[in-house]
Coordinates of C-alpha atoms in Angstrom, one line a residue:
Chain A
M1 CA -32.6 217.7 -152.9
T2 CA -33.9 216.3 -150.0
S3 CA -35.6 213.4 -152.1
L4 CA -34.1 210.3 -151.4
P5 CA -32.4 208.2 -153.7
S6 CA -34.0 205.4 -155.6
P7 CA -32.5 202.1 -154.0
A8 CA -30.6 200.8 -156.9
P9 CA -30.2 196.5 -156.3
G10 CA -27.1 195.8 -155.2
A11 CA -26.5 199.8 -153.9
K12 CA -23.5 200.1 -151.3
K13 CA -25.0 200.5 -148.1
L14 CA -22.2 201.5 -145.9
G15 CA -22.9 201.4 -142.3
L16 CA -21.6 200.4 -138.7
V17 CA -22.1 196.7 -136.8
I18 CA -22.2 197.2 -132.8
D19 CA -21.2 194.3 -130.9
L20 CA -23.3 195.0 -127.7
D21 CA -21.5 191.8 -126.3
T22 CA -18.3 193.0 -126.3
C23 CA -18.6 196.9 -125.8
V24 CA -16.9 197.8 -122.3
G25 CA -18.3 201.1 -122.4
C26 CA -15.4 202.7 -122.3
H27 CA -16.1 205.5 -124.5
A28 CA -12.8 205.9 -126.8
C29 CA -15.3 205.9 -129.7
A30 CA -17.0 208.5 -128.4
T31 CA -13.5 210.5 -127.8
N32 CA -12.3 209.9 -130.9
C33 CA -15.1 210.5 -132.9
K34 CA -15.1 214.2 -131.1
E35 CA -11.4 214.5 -131.7
W36 CA -11.8 213.6 -135.3
N37 CA -14.6 215.4 -136.5
T38 CA -14.0 218.7 -134.8
S39 CA -11.6 219.2 -137.6
G40 CA -13.4 217.0 -139.8
H41 CA -16.2 217.5 -142.6
M42 CA -18.3 218.8 -140.3
A43 CA -16.2 220.8 -138.0
P44 CA -16.4 222.2 -135.5
L45 CA -18.2 220.2 -133.0
P46 CA -18.8 223.2 -130.2
D47 CA -18.5 222.8 -126.5
Q48 CA -20.7 225.5 -124.2
H49 CA -19.0 226.3 -121.1
P50 CA -16.2 224.0 -121.7
Y51 CA -14.0 225.2 -118.6
S52 CA -16.9 225.5 -116.3
A53 CA -20.0 223.8 -114.4
A54 CA -22.8 222.5 -116.7
Q55 CA -20.2 222.0 -119.6
E56 CA -22.0 220.1 -122.9
G57 CA -21.1 220.3 -126.2
V58 CA -21.9 218.4 -129.3
W59 CA -21.1 214.7 -129.7
F60 CA -22.2 212.1 -132.8
N61 CA -21.7 209.3 -130.8
R62 CA -23.2 208.5 -126.8
V63 CA -22.5 205.6 -124.6
H64 CA -25.4 204.6 -122.8
A65 CA -25.5 201.5 -120.4
Y66 CA -28.6 199.4 -119.6
E67 CA -29.6 196.8 -117.3
A68 CA -31.4 193.9 -119.0
G69 CA -33.5 191.1 -117.5
D70 CA -33.1 190.2 -113.8
G71 CA -31.6 187.2 -112.1
D72 CA -29.0 185.0 -113.7
E73 CA -30.7 186.3 -117.3
G74 CA -30.0 189.9 -116.0
R75 CA -27.0 191.6 -117.9
T76 CA -25.4 195.3 -117.8
V77 CA -25.5 196.2 -121.4
H78 CA -23.1 199.0 -122.8
F79 CA -24.9 200.8 -126.1
P80 CA -23.1 203.1 -128.0
R81 CA -25.7 205.1 -130.1
S82 CA -25.2 207.0 -133.0
C83 CA -26.3 208.0 -136.6
L84 CA -27.8 204.9 -138.3
H85 CA -27.5 205.9 -141.6
C86 CA -31.7 205.0 -142.3
E87 CA -32.8 203.8 -146.0
T88 CA -35.9 205.8 -145.4
P89 CA -34.6 208.8 -143.1
A90 CA -37.5 211.6 -142.2
C91 CA -34.6 213.6 -140.9
V92 CA -33.7 214.4 -145.0
T93 CA -37.2 214.4 -145.9
V94 CA -38.4 216.6 -143.8
C95 CA -35.8 219.3 -144.2
P96 CA -37.0 221.9 -146.3
T97 CA -33.8 223.6 -147.8
G98 CA -32.4 220.7 -148.8
A99 CA -29.4 221.0 -146.4
S100 CA -30.1 217.1 -145.4
Y101 CA -29.5 214.9 -148.0
K102 CA -29.0 210.8 -148.5
R103 CA -25.7 209.8 -150.8
A104 CA -26.6 208.0 -153.7
E105 CA -23.6 206.2 -154.1
D106 CA -23.0 204.9 -150.5
G107 CA -26.1 205.6 -148.3
I108 CA -24.3 208.1 -146.2
V109 CA -26.8 210.8 -144.3
L110 CA -24.8 214.3 -144.3
V111 CA -26.0 217.8 -143.7
N112 CA -24.8 220.6 -145.9
T113 CA -24.4 223.2 -143.0
D114 CA -23.6 226.0 -145.9
M115 CA -27.7 225.7 -146.1
C116 CA -28.9 224.6 -143.3
I117 CA -31.0 227.4 -141.7
G118 CA -31.2 225.5 -138.1
C119 CA -35.1 224.9 -138.0
Q120 CA -34.4 221.4 -136.1
L121 CA -37.6 220.0 -137.6
C122 CA -34.8 217.0 -138.7
A123 CA -33.8 216.7 -134.9
W124 CA -37.3 216.2 -134.0
A125 CA -38.1 213.8 -137.1
C126 CA -35.0 211.1 -135.8
P127 CA -36.2 208.7 -133.8
Y128 CA -33.0 208.0 -132.2
G129 CA -31.4 211.4 -131.6
A130 CA -28.7 211.1 -134.1
R131 CA -28.8 215.1 -134.4
E132 CA -27.7 217.4 -132.3
L133 CA -27.3 221.2 -133.1
D134 CA -24.5 223.6 -132.9
E135 CA -25.7 226.5 -131.0
D136 CA -22.8 228.3 -132.0
Q137 CA -23.1 228.5 -135.3
G138 CA -27.0 227.8 -135.6
V139 CA -27.1 224.8 -137.8
M140 CA -27.9 221.0 -137.3
K141 CA -24.8 218.6 -137.2
K142 CA -24.7 214.5 -137.4
C143 CA -22.1 211.7 -137.8
T144 CA -20.6 211.4 -141.5
L145 CA -19.6 208.1 -141.1
C146 CA -16.1 209.9 -141.0
V147 CA -16.7 210.5 -145.0
D148 CA -13.4 212.2 -144.7
R149 CA -11.5 209.3 -143.5
I150 CA -13.1 206.2 -145.4
Y151 CA -12.2 208.1 -149.5
N152 CA -9.2 209.7 -147.7
E153 CA -6.4 208.5 -149.8
T154 CA -3.6 210.3 -147.8
I155 CA -4.3 207.3 -145.1
P156 CA -3.2 203.9 -145.1
E157 CA -6.2 202.2 -146.8
D158 CA -6.3 199.9 -144.0
R159 CA -7.1 202.7 -141.7
R160 CA -9.6 204.4 -143.7
V161 CA -12.5 203.2 -141.5
P162 CA -14.5 205.7 -139.1
A163 CA -12.6 207.3 -136.0
C164 CA -14.9 205.2 -133.9
V165 CA -14.3 201.9 -135.7
S166 CA -10.1 202.4 -135.8
T167 CA -9.8 203.6 -131.7
C168 CA -12.4 200.2 -130.4
P169 CA -10.2 198.5 -128.2
A170 CA -12.6 195.9 -127.6
N171 CA -13.0 195.6 -131.9
A172 CA -16.8 195.7 -131.2
R173 CA -17.2 198.0 -134.1
H174 CA -17.4 197.0 -137.2
F175 CA -17.3 199.2 -141.0
G176 CA -18.2 197.7 -144.3
D177 CA -21.3 197.6 -147.0
L178 CA -24.4 196.5 -145.5
G179 CA -25.5 196.3 -148.9
D180 CA -23.5 193.6 -150.0
P181 CA -24.7 190.3 -148.3
N182 CA -21.1 188.9 -148.8
S183 CA -19.7 191.5 -147.3
D184 CA -17.4 190.5 -143.5
V185 CA -20.5 192.8 -141.6
S186 CA -23.1 191.2 -143.5
K187 CA -21.5 188.0 -142.7
L188 CA -21.3 188.9 -139.3
V189 CA -25.0 190.2 -139.1
A190 CA -26.0 186.9 -140.3
E191 CA -23.9 184.7 -138.4
R192 CA -24.6 186.6 -134.8
G193 CA -28.2 187.7 -135.7
G194 CA -27.9 191.1 -135.8
Y195 CA -31.0 193.5 -135.3
E196 CA -32.1 196.8 -136.5
L197 CA -33.1 199.4 -134.0
M198 CA -36.7 200.5 -133.3
P199 CA -37.8 198.2 -137.1
E200 CA -41.5 199.6 -136.1
M201 CA -40.7 203.2 -136.8
G202 CA -40.0 202.1 -140.4
Y203 CA -36.7 204.2 -141.2
Q204 CA -34.9 200.9 -142.0
P205 CA -32.0 201.9 -140.3
V206 CA -28.4 200.3 -142.0
N207 CA -26.2 199.8 -139.0
R208 CA -26.9 196.8 -137.2
Y209 CA -26.0 195.9 -133.4
L210 CA -25.0 192.1 -132.7
P211 CA -27.0 191.2 -129.1
P212 CA -24.7 189.9 -126.0
R213 CA -24.5 186.8 -126.2
N214 CA -26.7 184.3 -124.2
A215 CA -26.0 184.6 -120.8
S216 CA -27.5 181.1 -120.2
S217 CA -24.8 179.4 -122.1
Q218 CA -22.3 180.6 -119.8
V219 CA -21.5 178.9 -116.5
K220 CA -23.7 179.8 -114.1
T221 CA -22.3 177.6 -110.9
A222 CA -21.5 179.7 -108.3
P223 CA -17.8 180.5 -107.9
K224 CA -15.8 178.8 -105.1
E225 CA -14.9 181.2 -102.3
A226 CA -11.0 181.2 -102.0
G227 CA -10.7 179.5 -98.7
P228 CA -12.6 177.9 -95.7
L229 CA -14.4 180.6 -93.3
P230 CA -12.5 180.8 -90.0
S231 CA -15.0 178.3 -88.3
Q232 CA -14.0 175.7 -90.9
I233 CA -10.5 176.1 -90.4
T234 CA -9.1 172.2 -89.1
N235 CA -5.3 172.9 -88.6
P236 CA -5.0 173.5 -84.4
L237 CA -2.2 175.5 -85.5
L238 CA -4.0 177.9 -88.1
R239 CA -6.9 178.2 -85.8
W240 CA -4.9 179.1 -82.5
M241 CA -3.4 181.8 -84.9
D242 CA -6.7 182.9 -86.4
K243 CA -8.3 183.6 -82.4
V244 CA -5.1 185.3 -81.4
L245 CA -5.2 187.4 -84.3
S246 CA -9.0 188.3 -84.0
R247 CA -8.4 189.6 -80.7
Chain B
M1 CA -41.2 218.5 -126.6
K2 CA -39.8 221.9 -125.6
P3 CA -42.6 224.4 -125.8
A4 CA -40.7 227.5 -127.7
P5 CA -42.3 230.5 -127.4
S6 CA -41.6 231.7 -131.0
I7 CA -43.6 228.5 -132.5
I8 CA -46.6 229.0 -129.9
F9 CA -47.0 232.5 -130.7
F10 CA -46.5 231.8 -134.4
T11 CA -49.1 229.1 -134.7
V12 CA -51.5 230.3 -132.5
A13 CA -51.3 234.2 -134.0
S14 CA -51.0 232.8 -137.9
G15 CA -53.9 230.1 -137.4
A16 CA -56.5 233.1 -136.1
G17 CA -55.2 235.1 -139.2
Y18 CA -55.7 232.8 -141.8
G19 CA -58.8 231.6 -139.8
L20 CA -59.8 235.1 -139.9
L21 CA -58.7 235.5 -143.6
F22 CA -60.4 231.7 -144.6
W23 CA -63.9 232.9 -142.9
L24 CA -63.9 236.6 -144.3
G25 CA -63.2 235.4 -148.0
V26 CA -66.1 233.0 -147.3
L27 CA -68.5 234.5 -145.3
K28 CA -68.1 238.3 -146.9
P29 CA -69.2 237.2 -151.0
L30 CA -72.1 235.2 -149.3
G31 CA -73.2 238.9 -147.4
L32 CA -73.7 237.6 -144.2
L33 CA -71.1 240.3 -142.6
P34 CA -71.5 243.9 -142.0
A35 CA -71.9 245.9 -145.2
S36 CA -69.4 248.4 -144.5
S37 CA -66.0 248.8 -146.2
L38 CA -64.1 249.8 -143.1
F39 CA -65.7 246.5 -141.4
G40 CA -64.3 244.5 -144.6
A41 CA -60.8 246.3 -144.5
T42 CA -60.2 246.3 -140.7
A43 CA -60.6 242.2 -140.6
A44 CA -58.4 241.9 -143.6
I45 CA -55.7 244.5 -142.3
I46 CA -56.0 242.6 -138.6
A47 CA -55.6 238.8 -140.9
L48 CA -52.8 239.6 -142.4
A49 CA -51.2 241.5 -139.5
L50 CA -51.9 238.0 -137.3
I51 CA -50.5 236.3 -140.3
T52 CA -47.3 238.2 -140.7
A53 CA -46.5 238.7 -137.1
G54 CA -47.1 234.6 -136.6
L55 CA -44.4 234.1 -139.7
C56 CA -42.0 236.5 -138.5
S57 CA -41.9 235.2 -135.0
S58 CA -41.7 231.4 -136.8
L59 CA -38.3 232.7 -138.0
L60 CA -36.6 233.5 -134.2
H61 CA -37.0 229.4 -134.3
L62 CA -34.6 229.3 -136.8
G63 CA -30.5 228.9 -135.8
R64 CA -29.8 231.2 -139.1
P65 CA -32.8 233.2 -140.1
E66 CA -31.5 235.1 -142.5
R67 CA -31.2 231.8 -144.7
A68 CA -35.1 231.2 -144.3
W69 CA -35.7 231.9 -148.0
R70 CA -33.9 228.6 -148.9
A71 CA -36.2 226.9 -147.1
L72 CA -38.9 227.2 -149.7
S73 CA -37.5 224.9 -151.8
Q74 CA -37.7 221.1 -150.8
W75 CA -42.2 221.6 -151.1
R76 CA -41.8 218.2 -152.7
T77 CA -40.7 216.1 -149.6
S78 CA -41.3 218.9 -146.8
W79 CA -44.2 219.7 -145.2
L80 CA -42.2 223.1 -144.0
S81 CA -41.4 224.0 -147.2
R82 CA -44.9 223.7 -148.6
E83 CA -46.4 225.7 -145.3
G84 CA -43.8 228.5 -146.1
V85 CA -45.0 228.3 -149.9
A86 CA -48.6 227.9 -149.4
A87 CA -48.0 231.2 -146.6
I88 CA -46.2 233.1 -149.6
L89 CA -48.5 232.5 -152.3
T90 CA -51.9 233.3 -150.1
F91 CA -50.5 236.7 -149.6
L92 CA -51.4 237.3 -153.4
P93 CA -54.9 236.7 -153.3
A94 CA -55.3 238.3 -150.0
T95 CA -53.8 241.4 -151.0
V96 CA -56.0 241.9 -153.6
F97 CA -59.3 240.6 -151.4
L98 CA -58.1 243.3 -149.3
I99 CA -57.8 246.1 -151.8
S100 CA -61.5 244.8 -153.3
L101 CA -62.7 245.3 -149.3
A102 CA -61.1 248.8 -149.3
H103 CA -63.1 250.0 -152.2
G104 CA -66.1 247.8 -152.0
E105 CA -64.9 246.1 -155.5
T106 CA -67.7 243.2 -155.4
A107 CA -66.1 242.1 -158.9
L108 CA -62.8 241.3 -157.8
M109 CA -64.2 240.7 -154.2
V110 CA -65.4 237.2 -154.8
P111 CA -62.6 235.3 -156.6
A112 CA -60.0 236.8 -154.4
G113 CA -61.9 235.9 -151.1
L114 CA -62.4 232.3 -152.4
L115 CA -58.8 232.4 -153.2
S116 CA -57.5 233.6 -150.1
A117 CA -59.6 230.9 -148.1
V118 CA -58.2 227.8 -149.8
G119 CA -54.2 229.0 -149.5
A120 CA -55.4 229.9 -145.6
A121 CA -56.6 226.3 -145.2
V122 CA -53.7 224.7 -147.3
T123 CA -51.1 226.6 -145.6
V124 CA -52.8 225.8 -142.2
Y125 CA -53.6 222.3 -142.9
C126 CA -49.3 222.3 -143.9
T127 CA -48.6 223.8 -140.6
G128 CA -50.5 220.6 -139.1
M129 CA -49.5 218.2 -141.2
I130 CA -45.3 219.1 -140.0
Y131 CA -46.3 217.6 -136.6
A132 CA -48.6 214.9 -138.0
S133 CA -45.9 213.4 -140.1
L134 CA -43.2 213.0 -137.3
K135 CA -43.5 209.3 -136.3
P136 CA -41.0 209.4 -133.5
V137 CA -43.7 211.8 -131.4
K138 CA -47.0 209.6 -130.6
E139 CA -49.0 212.6 -129.4
W140 CA -47.9 213.9 -132.8
Y141 CA -48.0 211.4 -135.4
H142 CA -51.9 211.1 -134.6
P143 CA -55.3 211.3 -137.1
M144 CA -56.5 213.9 -135.5
V145 CA -53.6 216.5 -135.4
A146 CA -53.9 218.3 -138.6
P147 CA -57.6 218.2 -138.5
G148 CA -57.3 219.6 -134.6
Y149 CA -55.3 222.9 -136.3
L150 CA -58.0 223.6 -139.1
L151 CA -60.4 223.1 -136.9
F152 CA -58.8 225.4 -134.0
A153 CA -57.7 228.2 -136.3
S154 CA -61.0 228.1 -138.2
F155 CA -62.3 228.7 -134.6
S156 CA -60.5 231.2 -133.4
G157 CA -60.2 232.9 -136.6
A158 CA -64.2 232.9 -136.5
S159 CA -64.0 234.4 -132.9
L160 CA -62.1 237.6 -134.3
L161 CA -64.6 237.8 -137.1
A162 CA -67.5 237.9 -134.8
M163 CA -65.7 240.3 -132.1
L164 CA -65.2 242.7 -135.0
A165 CA -68.8 241.8 -136.8
I166 CA -70.2 242.0 -133.2
F167 CA -69.0 245.5 -133.0
W168 CA -70.4 247.2 -136.5
G169 CA -73.5 245.7 -135.4
G170 CA -74.0 242.6 -137.6
G171 CA -72.6 239.8 -135.7
F172 CA -75.4 237.7 -135.5
F173 CA -74.2 235.1 -137.7
P174 CA -70.6 234.8 -137.5
A175 CA -71.1 234.8 -133.3
L176 CA -73.1 231.9 -134.2
V177 CA -70.6 230.5 -136.6
A178 CA -68.0 231.1 -133.4
A179 CA -70.1 229.4 -131.0
A180 CA -70.5 226.4 -132.9
L181 CA -67.1 225.7 -133.9
G182 CA -66.0 226.4 -129.7
M183 CA -68.3 223.9 -128.7
A184 CA -67.1 221.7 -131.9
A185 CA -63.3 222.5 -130.8
L186 CA -64.2 221.5 -127.4
M187 CA -65.4 218.0 -128.1
F188 CA -62.5 217.4 -130.8
K189 CA -59.9 218.2 -128.2
R190 CA -61.3 215.8 -125.5
A191 CA -61.8 213.1 -127.9
Y192 CA -58.1 213.4 -129.1
W193 CA -56.7 213.9 -125.4
A194 CA -58.9 210.5 -124.9
S195 CA -57.4 208.8 -127.9
V196 CA -53.6 209.9 -127.2
D197 CA -54.4 208.8 -123.9
A198 CA -55.7 205.2 -124.7
T199 CA -52.6 204.5 -127.4
P200 CA -49.5 203.1 -125.9
A201 CA -46.7 204.2 -127.6
A202 CA -45.0 201.9 -130.9
S203 CA -41.7 201.9 -129.3
T204 CA -40.4 201.3 -126.0
R205 CA -36.9 200.7 -124.3
E206 CA -36.9 197.3 -125.4
T207 CA -37.5 197.9 -129.0
A208 CA -35.1 201.1 -128.7
T209 CA -32.2 199.1 -127.3
G210 CA -33.4 196.0 -129.0
L211 CA -32.1 194.0 -125.5
G212 CA -36.3 193.2 -125.0
F213 CA -35.0 189.3 -125.6
I214 CA -33.4 189.4 -122.4
G215 CA -35.9 191.3 -120.4
K216 CA -37.1 194.3 -119.1
V217 CA -34.9 197.1 -120.2
R218 CA -33.8 200.0 -117.4
P219 CA -31.1 202.8 -118.0
L220 CA -28.0 202.4 -115.9
E221 CA -25.7 204.9 -116.7
S222 CA -26.5 208.4 -118.6
P223 CA -24.0 208.8 -121.5
H224 CA -22.9 212.3 -120.5
T225 CA -23.4 214.2 -116.7
E226 CA -24.7 217.4 -117.7
A227 CA -27.7 218.4 -119.8
N228 CA -27.3 218.2 -124.2
Y229 CA -29.4 219.4 -126.9
L230 CA -31.6 216.2 -127.2
L231 CA -32.7 216.5 -123.6
R232 CA -33.5 220.0 -123.6
E233 CA -34.9 220.1 -126.9
M234 CA -37.0 216.7 -126.7
V235 CA -37.1 214.9 -123.1
F236 CA -38.8 218.1 -122.1
R237 CA -41.1 216.9 -118.8
V238 CA -42.4 219.8 -116.6
G239 CA -45.8 220.0 -118.6
R240 CA -46.8 216.4 -117.4
V241 CA -47.1 217.7 -113.9
H242 CA -49.7 220.5 -113.9
A243 CA -51.1 218.6 -117.2
A244 CA -54.6 217.9 -116.1
K245 CA -55.1 221.3 -114.4
L246 CA -53.6 222.9 -117.9
R247 CA -56.2 220.3 -119.9
S248 CA -59.3 221.8 -117.9
I249 CA -58.0 225.5 -118.5
A250 CA -57.3 225.4 -122.1
L251 CA -60.9 223.6 -122.4
L252 CA -62.7 226.2 -120.4
L253 CA -61.0 229.1 -121.4
G254 CA -60.0 228.5 -125.3
F255 CA -63.6 227.2 -126.4
A256 CA -66.2 226.7 -123.5
L257 CA -66.1 230.7 -122.2
P258 CA -65.8 232.1 -125.7
A259 CA -69.1 229.8 -126.9
L260 CA -70.9 231.3 -123.5
L261 CA -70.1 234.7 -123.9
F262 CA -70.9 234.7 -128.1
C263 CA -74.4 233.1 -127.3
V264 CA -75.0 235.8 -124.6
A265 CA -73.7 238.6 -127.0
I266 CA -76.6 237.2 -129.6
I267 CA -79.1 237.4 -127.0
L268 CA -78.2 240.6 -125.5
G269 CA -77.7 242.3 -129.0
G270 CA -77.6 246.0 -129.4
G271 CA -75.1 248.2 -127.5
A272 CA -73.2 246.3 -125.1
S273 CA -72.7 243.1 -126.6
W274 CA -69.4 243.8 -128.1
V275 CA -68.0 243.6 -124.7
F276 CA -68.9 240.3 -124.7
G277 CA -67.9 239.4 -128.2
L278 CA -64.1 241.4 -126.9
L279 CA -64.1 239.0 -124.1
A280 CA -64.8 235.9 -125.8
A281 CA -62.2 236.6 -128.9
A282 CA -59.4 237.1 -125.8
S283 CA -60.8 234.3 -123.9
A284 CA -60.1 231.9 -127.3
L285 CA -56.9 233.4 -127.9
A286 CA -55.3 232.7 -124.1
G287 CA -56.9 229.2 -124.0
L288 CA -55.5 228.6 -127.6
L289 CA -51.7 229.4 -126.2
V290 CA -52.4 227.3 -123.0
E291 CA -53.8 224.4 -126.1
R292 CA -50.8 224.8 -128.5
W293 CA -48.1 225.1 -125.1
L294 CA -49.6 221.3 -123.8
I295 CA -49.5 220.4 -127.6
F296 CA -45.6 220.7 -127.3
A297 CA -45.4 219.9 -123.1
E298 CA -47.0 216.8 -123.5
A299 CA -45.6 215.7 -126.6
T300 CA -43.0 212.7 -125.8
H301 CA -40.2 211.8 -128.4
T302 CA -38.8 208.6 -128.8
V303 CA -35.0 209.7 -127.8
A304 CA -36.6 210.0 -124.3
L305 CA -36.3 206.0 -123.9
Y306 CA -32.8 206.0 -124.1
Y307 CA -32.3 208.5 -121.0
P308 CA -33.0 207.9 -117.6
T309 CA -36.7 208.8 -116.6
Q310 CA -36.8 212.3 -115.2
R311 CA -39.8 214.3 -113.7

């Protein structure tokens, strides 16, 4: 049913917290996501022309890079973008078939690919570009928050996190219950001023982004030169050597 | 947004079909159309043929057309589902209406015609709301979009009805309606463009990334070197190069010329006026194809904010 589950107070809201301060833009999260999910719940994640020019494919996670601000305040920010598992996801309510749904028990937004007709209205309805069409199967695919990992009792408990979180070498991705104010992720969001993307759209995304730390709080003095310029050398022997070697 | 030919044909053809059904259902019981049962049946068959062709075309847009029946289930939340339900329900009174027109059954004709008109209006409104409910596309999430779909469908339907009525020698009233709707549609579309052009998008790169607190945000590196589904489907930008010219073409061909030709047909009357009626209806449909292409080509989706600006 594409009607949204009525929000219960204190209900689980599983989601990701992405630290833009520490993300190094290595694309490991995107790669491990592709690796896990191409044989996971919404498998496969097909590629078109994989071994020739114009290769492309379905990915649930895309890592952008932006420049923000100018001069000393300017920053380069690596920016992973994936489904935010919104609390009011229009991708679910616009679905004409009931293939798209939001789980009442943990808030994960999923697609039943056996029911999807590939009308693509959900992709149009998502402001964040979280949904991509599987052009081989003609159905829509999206991030599952690794629903097949996080509840998977055949893998060790400490590894029951989404593939993107488990692989991040910079520990820039965190997974947890954002509906519980006492969870580690909620505390992290509160401490670091985590925010939601495009709040003006009113989709109430669950995922949060942690802002890059304030550049002005960092040391701003120009780095020291490694050594004096040739014209500044005072040692006569070194001056003579510099002259000879410069010929 | 990518202008998919299947959807452009669907909305123009079905729109004209439902518009024709609407005016036939309203004007026929009022006795403002030629009395011939052949006229009524021909008009109803053309309307249903356009509607059916359009709906079939819309299936081509689906990744899994064989599952299309599933789209009828979620009418509680989905305008696409509501459109499907309304379209199928409208076939019931429309079929009765067609039979009553062919047999000259006036007792059945009035309720069936009026129910068909209601069904046609509801279906086109649902089509309009599919677009008007999509917040990420500012050109669509606009109060004039759904009324626009209704107005353009009623105009193109009235044009087809006027063309047929002129051919059957009773085209004065429908041609007058078509000419008036053409002028109304022209002013409406101009007002819509003026409003859309003057309204800045609610979202920016700064809100999309949340990095606005640092300063202006510029894309540095794309996540992928090749195209992807998102870029092809929602970052289509070709249309904007010729948008100004295409807008003029849509206004002239779609609305101004048909209105003028219908006026000429009314003034001329008699034998040769059907030529003007035919030209007017053809011009209206051609102009609406351009107008519908622009609706997609000019529409900007917020996902484009994440990507570098392209031409």
